[in-house]
Structure formats: structure tokens, C-alpha cells
PDB file of C-alpha atoms in Angstrom:
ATOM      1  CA  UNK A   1       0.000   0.000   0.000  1.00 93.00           C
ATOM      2  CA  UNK A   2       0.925   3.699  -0.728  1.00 95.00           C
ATOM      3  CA  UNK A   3       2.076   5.557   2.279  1.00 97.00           C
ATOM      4  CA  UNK A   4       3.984   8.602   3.477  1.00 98.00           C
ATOM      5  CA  UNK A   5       5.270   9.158   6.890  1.00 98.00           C
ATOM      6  CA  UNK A   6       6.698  13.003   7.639  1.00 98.00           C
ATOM      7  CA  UNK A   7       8.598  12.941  10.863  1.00 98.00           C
ATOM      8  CA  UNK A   8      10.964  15.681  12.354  1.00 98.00           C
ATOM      9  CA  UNK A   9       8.238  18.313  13.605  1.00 98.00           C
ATOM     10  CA  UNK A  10       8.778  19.864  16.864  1.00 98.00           C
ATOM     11  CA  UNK A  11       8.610  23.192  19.151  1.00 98.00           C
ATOM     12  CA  UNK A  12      11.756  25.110  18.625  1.00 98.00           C
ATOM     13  CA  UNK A  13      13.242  29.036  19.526  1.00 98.00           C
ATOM     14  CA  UNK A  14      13.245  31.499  16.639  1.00 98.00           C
ATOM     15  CA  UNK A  15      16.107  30.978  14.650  1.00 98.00           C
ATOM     16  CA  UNK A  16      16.628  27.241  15.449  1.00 98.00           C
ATOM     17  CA  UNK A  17      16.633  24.327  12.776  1.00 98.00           C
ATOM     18  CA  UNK A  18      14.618  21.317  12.089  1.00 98.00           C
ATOM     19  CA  UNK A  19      14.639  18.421   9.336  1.00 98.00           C
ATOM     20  CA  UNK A  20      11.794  17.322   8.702  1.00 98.00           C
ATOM     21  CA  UNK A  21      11.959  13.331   6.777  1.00 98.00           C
ATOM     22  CA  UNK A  22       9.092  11.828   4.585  1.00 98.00           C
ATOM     23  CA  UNK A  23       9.373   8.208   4.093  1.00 98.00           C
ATOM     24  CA  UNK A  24       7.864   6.742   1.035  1.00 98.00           C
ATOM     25  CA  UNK A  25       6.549   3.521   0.972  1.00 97.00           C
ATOM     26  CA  UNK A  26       4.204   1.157  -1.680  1.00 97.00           C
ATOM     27  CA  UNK A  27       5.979   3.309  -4.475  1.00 95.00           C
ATOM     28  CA  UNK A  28       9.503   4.325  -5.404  1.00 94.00           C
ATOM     29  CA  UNK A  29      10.019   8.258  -5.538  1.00 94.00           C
ATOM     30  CA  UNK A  30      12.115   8.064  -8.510  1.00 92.00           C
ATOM     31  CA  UNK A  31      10.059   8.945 -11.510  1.00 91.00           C
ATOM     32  CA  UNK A  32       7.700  10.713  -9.231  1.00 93.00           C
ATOM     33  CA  UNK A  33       6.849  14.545  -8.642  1.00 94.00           C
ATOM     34  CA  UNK A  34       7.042  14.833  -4.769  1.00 95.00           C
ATOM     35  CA  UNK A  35       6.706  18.001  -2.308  1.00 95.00           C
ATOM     36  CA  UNK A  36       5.933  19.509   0.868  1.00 97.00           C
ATOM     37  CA  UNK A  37       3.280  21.873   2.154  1.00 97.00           C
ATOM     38  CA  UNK A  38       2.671  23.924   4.878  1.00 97.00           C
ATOM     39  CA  UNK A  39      -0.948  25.133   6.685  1.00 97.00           C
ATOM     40  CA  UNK A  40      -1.544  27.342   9.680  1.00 95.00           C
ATOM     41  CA  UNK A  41      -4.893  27.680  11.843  1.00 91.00           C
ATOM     42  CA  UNK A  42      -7.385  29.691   9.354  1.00 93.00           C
ATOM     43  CA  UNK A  43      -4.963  29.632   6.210  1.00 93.00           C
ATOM     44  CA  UNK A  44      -5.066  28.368   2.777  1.00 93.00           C
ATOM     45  CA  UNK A  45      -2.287  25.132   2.088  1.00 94.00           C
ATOM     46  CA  UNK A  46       0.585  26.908   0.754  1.00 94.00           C
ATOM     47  CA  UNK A  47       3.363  24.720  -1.566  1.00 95.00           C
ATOM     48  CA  UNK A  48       6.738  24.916  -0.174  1.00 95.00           C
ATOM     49  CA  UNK A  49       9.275  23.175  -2.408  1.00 94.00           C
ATOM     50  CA  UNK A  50       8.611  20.497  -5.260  1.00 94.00           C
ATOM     51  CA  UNK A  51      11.093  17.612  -6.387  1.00 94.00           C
ATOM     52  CA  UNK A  52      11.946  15.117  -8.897  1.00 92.00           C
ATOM     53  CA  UNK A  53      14.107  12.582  -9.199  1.00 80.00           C
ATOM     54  CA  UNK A  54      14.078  11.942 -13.426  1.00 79.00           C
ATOM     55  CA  UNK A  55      17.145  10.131 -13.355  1.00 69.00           C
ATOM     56  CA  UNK A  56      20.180   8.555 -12.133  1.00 70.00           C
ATOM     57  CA  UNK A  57      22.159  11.658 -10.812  1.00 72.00           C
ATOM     58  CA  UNK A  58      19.893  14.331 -11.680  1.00 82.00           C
ATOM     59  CA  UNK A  59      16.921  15.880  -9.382  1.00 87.00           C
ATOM     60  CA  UNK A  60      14.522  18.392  -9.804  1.00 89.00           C
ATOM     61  CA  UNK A  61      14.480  21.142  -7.110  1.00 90.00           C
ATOM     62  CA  UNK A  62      12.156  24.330  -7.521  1.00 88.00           C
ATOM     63  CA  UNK A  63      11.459  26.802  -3.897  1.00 89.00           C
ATOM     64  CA  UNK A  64       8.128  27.712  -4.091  1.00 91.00           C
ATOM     65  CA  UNK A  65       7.322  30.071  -1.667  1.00 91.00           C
ATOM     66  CA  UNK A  66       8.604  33.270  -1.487  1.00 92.00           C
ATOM     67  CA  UNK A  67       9.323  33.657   2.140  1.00 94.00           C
ATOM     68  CA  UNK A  68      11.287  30.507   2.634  1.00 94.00           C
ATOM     69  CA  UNK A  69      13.867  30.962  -0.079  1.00 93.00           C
ATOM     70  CA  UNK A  70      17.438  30.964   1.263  1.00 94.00           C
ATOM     71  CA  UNK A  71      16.424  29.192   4.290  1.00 97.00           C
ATOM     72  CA  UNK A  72      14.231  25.679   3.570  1.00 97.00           C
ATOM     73  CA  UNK A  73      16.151  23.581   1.053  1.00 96.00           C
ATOM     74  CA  UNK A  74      14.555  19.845  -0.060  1.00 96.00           C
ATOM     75  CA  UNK A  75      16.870  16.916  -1.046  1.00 95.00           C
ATOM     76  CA  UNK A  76      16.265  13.076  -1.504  1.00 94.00           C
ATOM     77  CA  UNK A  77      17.893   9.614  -0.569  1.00 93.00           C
ATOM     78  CA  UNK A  78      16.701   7.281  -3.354  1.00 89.00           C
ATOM     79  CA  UNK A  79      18.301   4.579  -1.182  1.00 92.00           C
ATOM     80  CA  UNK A  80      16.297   4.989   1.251  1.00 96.00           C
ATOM     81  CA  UNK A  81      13.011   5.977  -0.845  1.00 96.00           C
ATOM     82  CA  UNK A  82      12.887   9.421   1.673  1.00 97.00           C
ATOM     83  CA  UNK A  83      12.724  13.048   1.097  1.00 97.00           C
ATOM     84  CA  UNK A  84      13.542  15.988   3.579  1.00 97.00           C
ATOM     85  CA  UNK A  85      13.179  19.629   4.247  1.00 98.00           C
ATOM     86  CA  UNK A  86      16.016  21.214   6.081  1.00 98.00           C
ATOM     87  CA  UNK A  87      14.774  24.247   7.737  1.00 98.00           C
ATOM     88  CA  UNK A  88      16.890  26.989   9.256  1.00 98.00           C
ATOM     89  CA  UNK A  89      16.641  30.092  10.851  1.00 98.00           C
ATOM     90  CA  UNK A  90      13.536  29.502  11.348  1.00 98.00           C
ATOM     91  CA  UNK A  91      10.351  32.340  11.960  1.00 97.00           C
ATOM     92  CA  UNK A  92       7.328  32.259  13.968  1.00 97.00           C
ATOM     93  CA  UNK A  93       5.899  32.537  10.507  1.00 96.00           C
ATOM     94  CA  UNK A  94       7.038  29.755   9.875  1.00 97.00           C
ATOM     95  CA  UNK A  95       4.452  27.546  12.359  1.00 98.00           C
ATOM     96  CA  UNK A  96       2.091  25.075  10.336  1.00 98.00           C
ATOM     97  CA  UNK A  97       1.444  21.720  10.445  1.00 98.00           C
ATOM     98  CA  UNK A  98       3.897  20.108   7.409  1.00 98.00           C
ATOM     99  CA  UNK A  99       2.644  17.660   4.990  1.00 98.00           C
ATOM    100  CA  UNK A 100       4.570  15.314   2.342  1.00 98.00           C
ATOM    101  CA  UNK A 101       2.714  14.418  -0.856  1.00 97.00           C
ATOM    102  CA  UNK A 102       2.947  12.893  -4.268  1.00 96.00           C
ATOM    103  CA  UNK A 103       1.994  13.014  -7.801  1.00 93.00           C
ATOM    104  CA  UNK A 104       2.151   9.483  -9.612  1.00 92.00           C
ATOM    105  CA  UNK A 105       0.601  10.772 -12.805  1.00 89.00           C
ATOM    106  CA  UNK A 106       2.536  13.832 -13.629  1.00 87.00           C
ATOM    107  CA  UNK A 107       5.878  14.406 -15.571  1.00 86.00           C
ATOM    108  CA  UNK A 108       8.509  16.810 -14.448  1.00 86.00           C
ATOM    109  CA  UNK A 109       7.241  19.554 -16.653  1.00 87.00           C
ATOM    110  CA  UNK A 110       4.359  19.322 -14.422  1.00 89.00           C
ATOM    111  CA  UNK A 111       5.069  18.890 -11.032  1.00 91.00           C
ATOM    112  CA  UNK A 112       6.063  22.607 -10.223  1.00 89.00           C
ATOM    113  CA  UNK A 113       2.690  23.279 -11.507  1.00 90.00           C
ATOM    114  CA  UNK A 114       0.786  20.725  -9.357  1.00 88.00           C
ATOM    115  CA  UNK A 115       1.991  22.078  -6.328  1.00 89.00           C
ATOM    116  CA  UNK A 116       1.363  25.805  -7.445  1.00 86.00           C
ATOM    117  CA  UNK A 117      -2.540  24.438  -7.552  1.00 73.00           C
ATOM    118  CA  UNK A 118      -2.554  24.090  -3.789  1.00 77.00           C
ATOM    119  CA  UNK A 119      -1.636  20.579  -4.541  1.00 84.00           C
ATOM    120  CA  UNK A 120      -5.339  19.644  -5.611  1.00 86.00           C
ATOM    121  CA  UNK A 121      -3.952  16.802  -8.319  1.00 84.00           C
ATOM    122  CA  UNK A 122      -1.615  15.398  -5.313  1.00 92.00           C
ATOM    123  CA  UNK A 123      -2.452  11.427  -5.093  1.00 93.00           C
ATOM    124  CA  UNK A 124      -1.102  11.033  -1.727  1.00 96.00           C
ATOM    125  CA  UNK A 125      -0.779  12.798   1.751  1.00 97.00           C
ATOM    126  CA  UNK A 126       1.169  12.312   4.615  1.00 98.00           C
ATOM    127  CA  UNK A 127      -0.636  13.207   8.333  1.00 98.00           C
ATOM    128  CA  UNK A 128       1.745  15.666   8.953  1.00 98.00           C
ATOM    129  CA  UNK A 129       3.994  16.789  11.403  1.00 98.00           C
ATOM    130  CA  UNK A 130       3.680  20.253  13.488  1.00 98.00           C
ATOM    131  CA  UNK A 131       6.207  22.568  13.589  1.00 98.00           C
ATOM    132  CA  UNK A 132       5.853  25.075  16.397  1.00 98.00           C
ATOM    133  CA  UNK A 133       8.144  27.916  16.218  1.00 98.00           C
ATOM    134  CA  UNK A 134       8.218  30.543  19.583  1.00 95.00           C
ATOM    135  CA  UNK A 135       9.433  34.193  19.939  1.00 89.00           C
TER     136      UNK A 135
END
């Protein structure tokens, strides 16, 4: 069966770090159009990063929002069928609950675009982890 399990959320100071980890299971993240998403109380899902691992060697990467650039960055482990979010200097803005998803029906011209949509054509969901950040 198809699953995704984000762990890594927690209650940190302004300015800490956290790594979040998604482990993908049922399904090999190769070939697939993967990302993460954030929501806070009373706001719309907002995409954070997208990836895609097309080949051997070669990922995908695209930041998607704005006020994480320079301070979330995504990577993979094919070996280990997991993707991550590495978050520094981290905001109280920056509190939401976190969720991993995947597209298994889009190619890498379109997975930057399926996340833009508020991830509406995403297949699967994780549960998510909270991330509490304090003043």
C-alpha cells in the first residue's frame, strides 16, 4: 500500500533548525513529482518546495514560496526511498502543520505546476507533522 510518513516536527526558539523526513513507501520516488506543504490555523495550504528525481544523478528542485527561499532547502535519498526539508533560521511565521505528498501521474514539466494548484492533483498525503516555532 501507498504511504507517506513526515517525521521531524517539533517546538523550537526562533532561529533554530529542524529536518523534517518523509518516508515513502508502496511506491519508489524516482520517476515521481514529490513536495511539501505547509498550513496554519485559518490559512489556505501553501506549496513549499517540489522535487523530482528523473534520473540517475539528476533531481529536480524548484522553492516555491517566497518567504522561505534561502532558508528551507529539499533533497532526496533514493536509497532509502525518503525526502527531507532542512529548515533553518527559522520564523514564527514559519508555524504550520507540514505535509509530504505525491503526484504518480505527472511528468517533471508538471510537477512545479501541481503544487502551485494548492496541490489539488496530489495522489497522496502524509498526516503531517507540526512545527511550532516561539518568539
Amino acid at each position: 500500500q501507498v504511504q507517506l510518513v513526515e517525521s521531524g516536527g517539533a517546538s523550537v526558539q526562533t532561529g533554530g533548525s529542524l529536518r523534517l523526513s518523509c518516508v515513502a513507501s508502496g511506491f519508489t520516488i524516482r520517476g515521481n513529482c514529490m513536495g511539501w506543504f505547509r498550513q496554519a490555523p485559518g490559512k489556505e495550504r501553501e506549496a513549499v518546495a517540489a522535487i523530482y528525481i528523473y534520473s540517475v544523478g539528476h533531481v529536480f528542485i524548484s522553492d516555491l514560496a517566497d518567504s522561505v527561499k534561502g532558508r528551507f532547502t529539499v533533497s532526496q535519498d533514493k536509497t532509502k526511498n525518503t525526502i527531507y526539508l532542512q529548515m533553518n533560521s527559522l520564523k514564527p511565521d514559519d508555524t504550520a502543520m507540514y505535509y509530504c505528498a505525491a503526484d504518480l501521474n505527472v511528468p517533471l514539466g508538471g510537477c512545479k505546476t501541481a503544487l502551485l494548484g494548492r496541490g489539488e492533483a496530489m495522489d497522496y498525503w502524509g498526516r503531517g507533522t507540526l512545527v511550532t516555532i516561539s518568539s
